[in-house]
Amino acid sequence: MRNRVALVGYAHTQVVRHADRPLGAQAVETARAAIADAGLRLDQIDGFVSSSLLPSAGGRAAEDGVSTVSSAWLAQHLGVEPRYVAGFDGIGQITGSVGMAVNAVASGAADYVLLHRALHNPAGKYHANPMRQASGPLQWTAPQGFFGPLAMIALPYNEYLQRYGARRESMAAVVVEARKNGARIPWSYWHGRPLSTDEYLEAPSLFDPVCRYDCDIPVDGVAAFVFTSAERAKDLPHPPVYVAGYAAGAPARQRLPLHWPLDDILDGGAHTARRLWEQAGITADQVDLPQVYDGFSSFVWFWLEVLGFCPPGEAHRFVESGGIDSDRPDAIPALSGGGALGNGRMHGIPQMLECYLQLSRRAGDRQRDNATIGLACHSSPHFGGAVVYSAEAF
């Protein structure tokens, strides 16, 4: 599959806390804009993929077109009759969606595939626990307060702090970097609003040691991308960005719900990275533009280490010394697109979009010179995945 399929167009809404239009209406409009951006007609799109999800731990019901948007719903409301419609439901949702789009084009199941991600932020408390009783495996965690993503990430974050002697000042460098870059992006929720180290350190703790700014803010937003074959991409208006390879995490060890020990994350992530480099046919030192996932700030440390950008246990020192400062020519620009912390909770879309914009030379004032190979990471290293993109077929 290497370099046989390319990204050829995109569209993105403004990222807001609560949109004044239904999610489905935004998705239809964004899909049309992405198709036009690719220089295509609506009737040429014959494939749709997504990984629709209502990202809330509050037990709210998912309603297609309202709180989520599936591939089938979008195709239907665009008024087309595609040959291929699929939704990914597994480990590494964005990675899985990209893989489905690539496989559909490479196999001939579709000529032009639209991939979209639509995120909704329901009103009310995002992590409210609606359970009145806990059964099954949850009976061993929820009654003790171990519920939701904050508890899940606080465990390995604490493990890392204690094992490697890391400090919260080092994590401040992660969040300040993400917000600095997000503040430069017009569609970002944090546009024009960088964060200082003092503001980070003074923020209230939510689930020790996780503070408010360690979490990406829930938002409404939609992004869409168009994929086609490398051969067809030559006739379209924008420079193509090729998919060089991808890999997703394997099922983790059997654990209680949301039990993510640090060793599971790092060991599983190392396996993901090995599969990624093997499929893409490159090594970490060939990547010009790594975009690591940061739905929680500690994921940045974990990804940097499993990918081999710094030694195990050294990511906190690496970051604090300016190792990911995108304004430094000798640094790794791991959050140059702002990530989730700098844009809002768009999952892995900011990472994917930054790779596309930079490698297709469409990043405007933010354009980085000589970026030819990008890497977009999604979710946790052991539970998500990563995609390698290239400006040139190799």
Short mmCIF file of C-alpha atoms in Angstrom, two decimals:
data_model
loop_
_atom_site.label_atom_id
_atom_site.label_comp_id
_atom_site.label_asym_id
_atom_site.label_seq_id
_atom_site.Cartn_x
_atom_site.Cartn_y
_atom_site.Cartn_z
CA MET A 1 0.00 0.00 0.00
CA ARG A 2 2.99 2.32 0.52
CA ASN A 3 2.53 5.65 -1.34
CA ARG A 4 -0.23 4.26 -3.56
CA VAL A 5 -2.90 6.48 -1.98
CA ALA A 6 -2.80 10.21 -1.38
CA LEU A 7 -4.59 12.96 0.52
CA VAL A 8 -5.76 15.59 -1.96
CA GLY A 9 -8.06 18.01 -0.13
CA TYR A 10 -9.56 19.00 3.20
CA ALA A 11 -11.99 21.27 5.03
CA HIS A 12 -12.37 22.22 8.70
CA THR A 13 -14.98 24.11 10.72
CA GLN A 14 -14.28 26.61 13.43
CA VAL A 15 -13.68 24.80 16.71
CA VAL A 16 -16.10 26.08 19.37
CA ARG A 17 -17.39 24.96 22.75
CA HIS A 18 -21.01 24.69 21.59
CA ALA A 19 -21.94 25.29 17.97
CA ASP A 20 -25.09 27.20 17.04
CA ARG A 21 -25.83 24.73 14.23
CA PRO A 22 -26.51 20.97 14.39
CA LEU A 23 -23.49 18.71 14.03
CA GLY A 24 -25.00 16.99 10.99
CA ALA A 25 -25.48 20.28 9.15
CA GLN A 26 -21.87 21.21 9.84
CA ALA A 27 -20.69 17.81 8.61
CA VAL A 28 -22.59 18.11 5.31
CA GLU A 29 -21.24 21.60 4.71
CA THR A 30 -17.67 20.59 5.61
CA ALA A 31 -17.81 17.50 3.38
CA ARG A 32 -18.92 19.61 0.42
CA ALA A 33 -16.10 22.08 1.10
CA ALA A 34 -13.48 19.30 1.25
CA ILE A 35 -14.69 17.82 -2.04
CA ALA A 36 -14.53 21.24 -3.71
CA ASP A 37 -11.10 21.86 -2.21
CA ALA A 38 -9.90 18.65 -3.87
CA GLY A 39 -11.16 19.91 -7.23
CA LEU A 40 -13.84 17.23 -7.43
CA ARG A 41 -17.59 17.03 -7.93
CA LEU A 42 -19.90 15.53 -5.34
CA ASP A 43 -20.94 12.72 -7.70
CA GLN A 44 -17.30 11.59 -7.98
CA ILE A 45 -17.13 10.65 -4.28
CA ASP A 46 -17.89 6.94 -4.13
CA GLY A 47 -16.47 6.05 -0.70
CA PHE A 48 -17.13 7.23 2.86
CA VAL A 49 -15.26 6.26 6.03
CA SER A 50 -15.34 7.54 9.59
CA SER A 51 -15.13 6.50 13.22
CA SER A 52 -18.18 8.17 14.70
CA LEU A 53 -18.04 8.56 18.46
CA LEU A 54 -19.75 10.61 21.14
CA PRO A 55 -16.70 11.32 23.33
CA SER A 56 -18.37 11.73 26.69
CA ALA A 57 -18.16 9.65 29.83
CA GLY A 58 -21.51 10.99 31.00
CA GLY A 59 -23.68 8.18 29.65
CA ARG A 60 -25.48 10.33 27.08
CA ALA A 61 -27.27 8.65 24.20
CA ALA A 62 -25.68 8.97 20.77
CA GLU A 63 -28.00 10.19 18.01
CA ASP A 64 -26.80 10.02 14.43
CA GLY A 65 -26.69 13.44 12.82
CA VAL A 66 -27.05 15.18 16.16
CA SER A 67 -24.37 14.01 18.58
CA THR A 68 -22.50 11.80 16.11
CA VAL A 69 -22.29 11.57 12.33
CA SER A 70 -21.77 8.15 10.75
CA SER A 71 -20.49 7.49 7.25
CA ALA A 72 -23.90 6.21 6.15
CA TRP A 73 -25.71 9.28 7.54
CA LEU A 74 -23.33 11.65 5.77
CA ALA A 75 -23.55 9.84 2.44
CA GLN A 76 -27.33 9.79 2.64
CA HIS A 77 -27.63 13.48 3.46
CA LEU A 78 -25.20 14.45 0.72
CA GLY A 79 -27.54 12.66 -1.68
CA VAL A 80 -25.00 10.30 -3.24
CA GLU A 81 -24.98 6.54 -3.82
CA PRO A 82 -21.44 5.40 -2.96
CA ARG A 83 -19.89 2.04 -3.70
CA TYR A 84 -18.16 1.84 -0.30
CA VAL A 85 -19.40 2.98 3.13
CA ALA A 86 -17.68 1.94 6.36
CA GLY A 87 -17.16 3.00 9.95
CA PHE A 88 -14.18 1.95 12.02
CA ASP A 89 -14.84 0.52 15.47
CA GLY A 90 -11.64 -0.64 17.11
CA ILE A 91 -8.29 0.42 18.50
CA GLY A 92 -6.91 3.67 17.09
CA GLN A 93 -9.96 5.28 15.54
CA ILE A 94 -8.34 7.88 13.28
CA THR A 95 -5.60 5.45 12.28
CA GLY A 96 -8.24 2.83 11.57
CA SER A 97 -10.27 5.22 9.45
CA VAL A 98 -7.21 6.19 7.41
CA GLY A 99 -6.41 2.50 6.96
CA MET A 100 -9.93 1.80 5.67
CA ALA A 101 -9.72 4.73 3.24
CA VAL A 102 -6.33 3.57 1.95
CA ASN A 103 -7.46 -0.03 1.56
CA ALA A 104 -10.67 1.01 -0.23
CA VAL A 105 -8.78 3.05 -2.82
CA ALA A 106 -5.90 0.60 -3.27
CA SER A 107 -8.25 -2.36 -3.71
CA GLY A 108 -10.50 -0.53 -6.16
CA ALA A 109 -13.51 -0.58 -3.86
CA ALA A 110 -13.73 3.19 -4.35
CA ASP A 111 -11.96 5.82 -6.43
CA TYR A 112 -12.44 8.86 -4.18
CA VAL A 113 -12.99 8.39 -0.44
CA LEU A 114 -14.17 11.05 1.98
CA LEU A 115 -12.95 10.60 5.57
CA HIS A 116 -14.61 12.76 8.20
CA ARG A 117 -14.54 13.27 11.96
CA ALA A 118 -17.40 15.07 13.71
CA LEU A 119 -17.05 15.88 17.41
CA HIS A 120 -19.87 17.04 19.67
CA ASN A 121 -19.72 18.54 23.15
CA PRO A 122 -23.01 17.83 24.96
CA ALA A 123 -24.35 20.36 27.43
CA GLY A 124 -23.79 19.54 31.09
CA LYS A 125 -20.91 17.97 32.97
CA TYR A 126 -18.64 16.18 30.54
CA HIS A 127 -17.49 13.43 32.91
CA ALA A 128 -20.62 13.10 35.06
CA ASN A 129 -21.23 9.55 36.24
CA PRO A 130 -24.89 8.58 35.71
CA MET A 131 -24.55 5.07 37.21
CA ARG A 132 -26.74 4.16 40.18
CA GLN A 133 -25.24 0.71 40.42
CA ALA A 134 -22.08 -0.90 39.12
CA SER A 135 -21.99 -4.43 37.77
CA GLY A 136 -19.48 -6.62 36.00
CA PRO A 137 -15.87 -5.40 36.06
CA LEU A 138 -17.01 -1.86 36.92
CA GLN A 139 -18.06 -3.01 40.37
CA TRP A 140 -14.38 -3.18 41.31
CA THR A 141 -13.54 0.39 40.21
CA ALA A 142 -16.48 2.81 39.95
CA PRO A 143 -17.62 2.62 43.62
CA GLN A 144 -14.08 3.53 44.69
CA GLY A 145 -14.07 6.61 42.42
CA PHE A 146 -11.97 5.08 39.64
CA PHE A 147 -14.21 6.15 36.78
CA GLY A 148 -13.70 8.04 33.56
CA PRO A 149 -10.66 9.13 31.53
CA LEU A 150 -9.22 11.40 34.23
CA ALA A 151 -8.70 8.49 36.60
CA MET A 152 -7.41 6.41 33.73
CA ILE A 153 -4.62 8.86 32.83
CA ALA A 154 -3.79 9.95 36.39
CA LEU A 155 -2.52 6.44 37.18
CA PRO A 156 0.25 6.20 34.53
CA TYR A 157 1.05 9.92 34.86
CA ASN A 158 1.72 9.40 38.59
CA GLU A 159 3.76 6.31 37.82
CA TYR A 160 5.93 8.30 35.41
CA LEU A 161 6.46 11.15 37.88
CA GLN A 162 7.55 8.77 40.62
CA ARG A 163 9.61 6.39 38.50
CA TYR A 164 11.65 9.02 36.66
CA GLY A 165 11.63 11.93 39.09
CA ALA A 166 9.69 14.15 36.71
CA ARG A 167 8.18 17.49 37.78
CA ARG A 168 5.00 19.30 36.86
CA GLU A 169 7.20 22.15 35.60
CA SER A 170 8.29 19.79 32.83
CA MET A 171 4.68 19.14 31.91
CA ALA A 172 4.06 22.87 31.83
CA ALA A 173 6.46 23.02 28.90
CA VAL A 174 4.24 20.59 26.97
CA VAL A 175 1.03 22.53 27.52
CA VAL A 176 2.57 25.97 26.97
CA GLU A 177 4.04 24.75 23.66
CA ALA A 178 0.69 23.34 22.48
CA ARG A 179 -1.19 26.50 23.39
CA LYS A 180 1.47 28.73 21.80
CA ASN A 181 0.99 26.97 18.48
CA GLY A 182 -2.77 26.65 18.77
CA ALA A 183 -3.02 30.39 19.42
CA ARG A 184 -1.59 30.94 15.91
CA ILE A 185 -4.26 28.87 14.13
CA PRO A 186 -7.41 30.75 13.03
CA TRP A 187 -9.88 27.86 13.49
CA SER A 188 -8.56 26.84 16.92
CA TYR A 189 -10.70 27.30 20.01
CA TRP A 190 -7.59 28.81 21.64
CA HIS A 191 -6.79 31.19 18.77
CA GLY A 192 -5.07 34.26 20.17
CA ARG A 193 -4.95 32.77 23.69
CA PRO A 194 -1.54 31.32 24.58
CA LEU A 195 -0.87 30.02 28.09
CA SER A 196 1.95 30.93 30.47
CA THR A 197 3.86 28.55 32.73
CA ASP A 198 2.53 30.35 35.81
CA GLU A 199 -1.06 29.98 34.61
CA TYR A 200 -0.51 26.26 34.14
CA LEU A 201 1.07 25.72 37.56
CA GLU A 202 -1.65 27.72 39.32
CA ALA A 203 -4.51 25.77 37.72
CA PRO A 204 -6.67 23.65 40.06
CA SER A 205 -6.10 19.91 40.19
CA LEU A 206 -8.90 17.76 38.82
CA PHE A 207 -7.57 14.27 39.55
CA ASP A 208 -4.11 14.43 41.10
CA PRO A 209 -1.73 15.11 39.35
CA VAL A 210 -3.96 16.04 36.38
CA CYS A 211 -4.93 19.72 36.30
CA ARG A 212 -7.38 21.56 34.09
CA TYR A 213 -4.82 22.37 31.40
CA ASP A 214 -3.56 18.79 31.14
CA CYS A 215 -6.84 17.94 29.36
CA ASP A 216 -8.02 18.98 25.90
CA ILE A 217 -11.19 21.04 26.13
CA PRO A 218 -14.43 19.42 24.83
CA VAL A 219 -15.65 21.12 21.65
CA ASP A 220 -17.90 20.98 18.61
CA GLY A 221 -16.06 20.67 15.31
CA VAL A 222 -15.88 18.79 12.01
CA ALA A 223 -13.01 17.96 9.66
CA ALA A 224 -13.06 16.13 6.33
CA PHE A 225 -10.34 14.80 4.01
CA VAL A 226 -10.39 13.34 0.51
CA PHE A 227 -8.27 10.33 -0.51
CA THR A 228 -7.62 8.93 -3.97
CA SER A 229 -4.96 7.00 -5.83
CA ALA A 230 -1.52 8.50 -6.37
CA GLU A 231 -2.14 8.33 -10.12
CA ARG A 232 -5.43 10.27 -10.00
CA ALA A 233 -3.94 12.76 -7.55
CA LYS A 234 -1.59 14.04 -10.26
CA ASP A 235 -4.52 15.69 -12.06
CA LEU A 236 -5.90 17.52 -9.00
CA PRO A 237 -5.13 21.11 -7.96
CA HIS A 238 -3.08 20.62 -4.76
CA PRO A 239 0.21 18.77 -4.20
CA PRO A 240 -0.67 15.24 -3.02
CA VAL A 241 0.39 13.93 0.36
CA TYR A 242 0.99 10.19 0.25
CA VAL A 243 0.20 7.65 2.95
CA ALA A 244 3.50 5.87 3.49
CA GLY A 245 2.39 3.51 6.25
CA TYR A 246 0.35 3.09 9.39
CA ALA A 247 0.09 0.90 12.46
CA ALA A 248 -2.38 0.57 15.31
CA GLY A 249 -1.99 -0.70 18.85
CA ALA A 250 -2.73 -4.33 19.62
CA PRO A 251 -5.27 -5.34 22.28
CA ALA A 252 -3.73 -4.71 25.69
CA ARG A 253 -3.42 -7.17 28.53
CA GLN A 254 -6.66 -8.06 30.27
CA ARG A 255 -7.29 -5.29 32.79
CA LEU A 256 -10.08 -3.76 34.79
CA PRO A 257 -11.94 -0.97 32.95
CA LEU A 258 -9.74 2.06 32.25
CA HIS A 259 -6.77 0.43 33.99
CA TRP A 260 -3.80 1.66 31.96
CA PRO A 261 -0.54 0.96 33.82
CA LEU A 262 2.51 2.81 32.53
CA ASP A 263 4.28 -0.37 31.44
CA ASP A 264 1.29 -1.40 29.30
CA ILE A 265 1.38 1.97 27.54
CA LEU A 266 5.13 1.98 26.93
CA ASP A 267 5.50 -1.69 26.01
CA GLY A 268 2.46 -1.64 23.73
CA GLY A 269 3.58 1.62 22.20
CA ALA A 270 7.01 0.22 21.40
CA HIS A 271 5.34 -2.62 19.48
CA THR A 272 3.17 -0.11 17.61
CA ALA A 273 6.26 1.92 16.66
CA ARG A 274 8.14 -1.14 15.39
CA ARG A 275 5.24 -2.11 13.14
CA LEU A 276 4.94 1.47 11.92
CA TRP A 277 8.59 1.85 10.91
CA GLU A 278 8.53 -1.57 9.24
CA GLN A 279 5.44 -0.79 7.16
CA ALA A 280 6.55 2.73 6.21
CA GLY A 281 10.09 1.61 5.41
CA ILE A 282 11.69 4.44 7.37
CA THR A 283 13.21 5.14 10.79
CA ALA A 284 12.39 7.80 13.35
CA ASP A 285 15.33 10.00 12.37
CA GLN A 286 13.86 10.42 8.88
CA VAL A 287 10.69 12.09 10.18
CA ASP A 288 10.75 15.87 9.75
CA LEU A 289 7.35 16.58 11.25
CA PRO A 290 6.27 14.26 14.09
CA GLN A 291 2.88 15.25 15.49
CA VAL A 292 2.34 13.40 18.75
CA TYR A 293 -1.07 12.96 20.33
CA ASP A 294 -1.91 15.11 23.35
CA GLY A 295 -5.50 14.52 24.40
CA PHE A 296 -3.87 14.39 27.82
CA SER A 297 -0.53 16.13 28.21
CA SER A 298 1.29 13.06 29.51
CA PHE A 299 0.68 11.29 26.19
CA VAL A 300 3.32 13.60 24.71
CA TRP A 301 6.02 12.16 26.99
CA PHE A 302 4.88 8.61 26.24
CA TRP A 303 4.83 9.04 22.44
CA LEU A 304 8.23 10.74 22.33
CA GLU A 305 9.79 7.79 24.12
CA VAL A 306 8.10 4.88 22.32
CA LEU A 307 8.84 6.42 18.92
CA GLY A 308 12.51 6.78 19.83
CA PHE A 309 12.79 10.57 19.78
CA CYS A 310 14.33 10.46 23.25
CA PRO A 311 15.47 7.68 25.63
CA PRO A 312 13.06 5.99 28.08
CA GLY A 313 12.45 8.15 31.13
CA GLU A 314 13.99 11.24 29.51
CA ALA A 315 11.02 12.86 27.76
CA HIS A 316 10.29 15.20 30.68
CA ARG A 317 13.85 16.55 30.63
CA PHE A 318 13.88 16.68 26.83
CA VAL A 319 10.71 18.79 26.73
CA GLU A 320 11.72 21.07 29.59
CA SER A 321 15.02 21.85 27.83
CA GLY A 322 13.18 23.05 24.72
CA GLY A 323 13.32 19.80 22.77
CA ILE A 324 9.89 20.31 21.18
CA ASP A 325 9.95 24.10 20.86
CA SER A 326 8.70 24.58 17.30
CA ASP A 327 10.39 27.99 17.10
CA ARG A 328 13.83 26.41 17.51
CA PRO A 329 15.40 25.09 14.29
CA ASP A 330 17.16 22.25 16.15
CA ALA A 331 14.06 21.02 18.02
CA ILE A 332 11.46 18.37 17.16
CA PRO A 333 8.23 20.24 16.25
CA ALA A 334 6.03 17.63 17.95
CA LEU A 335 3.12 20.02 18.58
CA SER A 336 3.57 22.55 15.77
CA GLY A 337 -0.08 22.11 14.79
CA GLY A 338 -1.24 22.85 18.34
CA GLY A 339 -2.51 19.34 18.91
CA ALA A 340 -5.63 18.72 20.95
CA LEU A 341 -4.43 20.90 23.84
CA GLY A 342 -3.96 23.83 21.47
CA ASN A 343 -7.06 23.36 19.30
CA GLY A 344 -9.72 21.57 21.32
CA ARG A 345 -10.83 17.96 21.62
CA MET A 346 -10.76 17.06 17.93
CA HIS A 347 -9.02 13.77 18.76
CA GLY A 348 -6.23 13.12 16.23
CA ILE A 349 -7.47 15.59 13.61
CA PRO A 350 -4.99 18.39 14.49
CA GLN A 351 -2.08 15.96 14.04
CA MET A 352 -3.39 14.65 10.72
CA LEU A 353 -4.23 18.12 9.45
CA GLU A 354 -0.83 19.58 10.34
CA CYS A 355 0.89 16.80 8.38
CA TYR A 356 -1.33 17.45 5.36
CA LEU A 357 -0.98 21.25 5.42
CA GLN A 358 2.77 21.27 5.90
CA LEU A 359 3.61 18.51 3.42
CA SER A 360 1.30 19.94 0.74
CA ARG A 361 2.83 23.40 1.32
CA ARG A 362 -0.55 24.86 2.34
CA ALA A 363 0.28 26.00 5.88
CA GLY A 364 0.54 29.70 4.96
CA ASP A 365 2.47 31.82 7.45
CA ARG A 366 3.18 28.69 9.51
CA GLN A 367 4.82 26.83 6.62
CA ARG A 368 7.94 24.94 7.68
CA ASP A 369 10.79 24.63 5.20
CA ASN A 370 11.97 21.23 3.99
CA ALA A 371 9.23 19.16 5.68
CA THR A 372 8.83 16.03 3.53
CA ILE A 373 7.89 13.22 5.96
CA GLY A 374 5.26 13.67 8.66
CA LEU A 375 3.93 11.45 11.40
CA ALA A 376 0.47 11.80 12.94
CA CYS A 377 -0.15 9.96 16.23
CA HIS A 378 -3.59 9.21 17.60
CA SER A 379 -4.72 8.33 21.14
CA SER A 380 -2.46 6.46 23.57
CA PRO A 381 0.61 4.62 22.16
CA HIS A 382 -0.80 1.22 23.17
CA PHE A 383 -4.44 1.92 22.34
CA GLY A 384 -4.18 4.23 19.35
CA GLY A 385 -1.91 4.27 16.36
CA ALA A 386 0.07 6.42 13.94
CA VAL A 387 0.22 7.24 10.24
CA VAL A 388 3.29 8.25 8.23
CA TYR A 389 2.71 10.78 5.45
CA SER A 390 5.10 11.82 2.71
CA ALA A 391 5.30 14.74 0.30
CA GLU A 392 7.08 12.48 -2.17
CA ALA A 393 6.53 8.89 -3.23
CA PHE A 394 9.51 6.81 -2.09
#
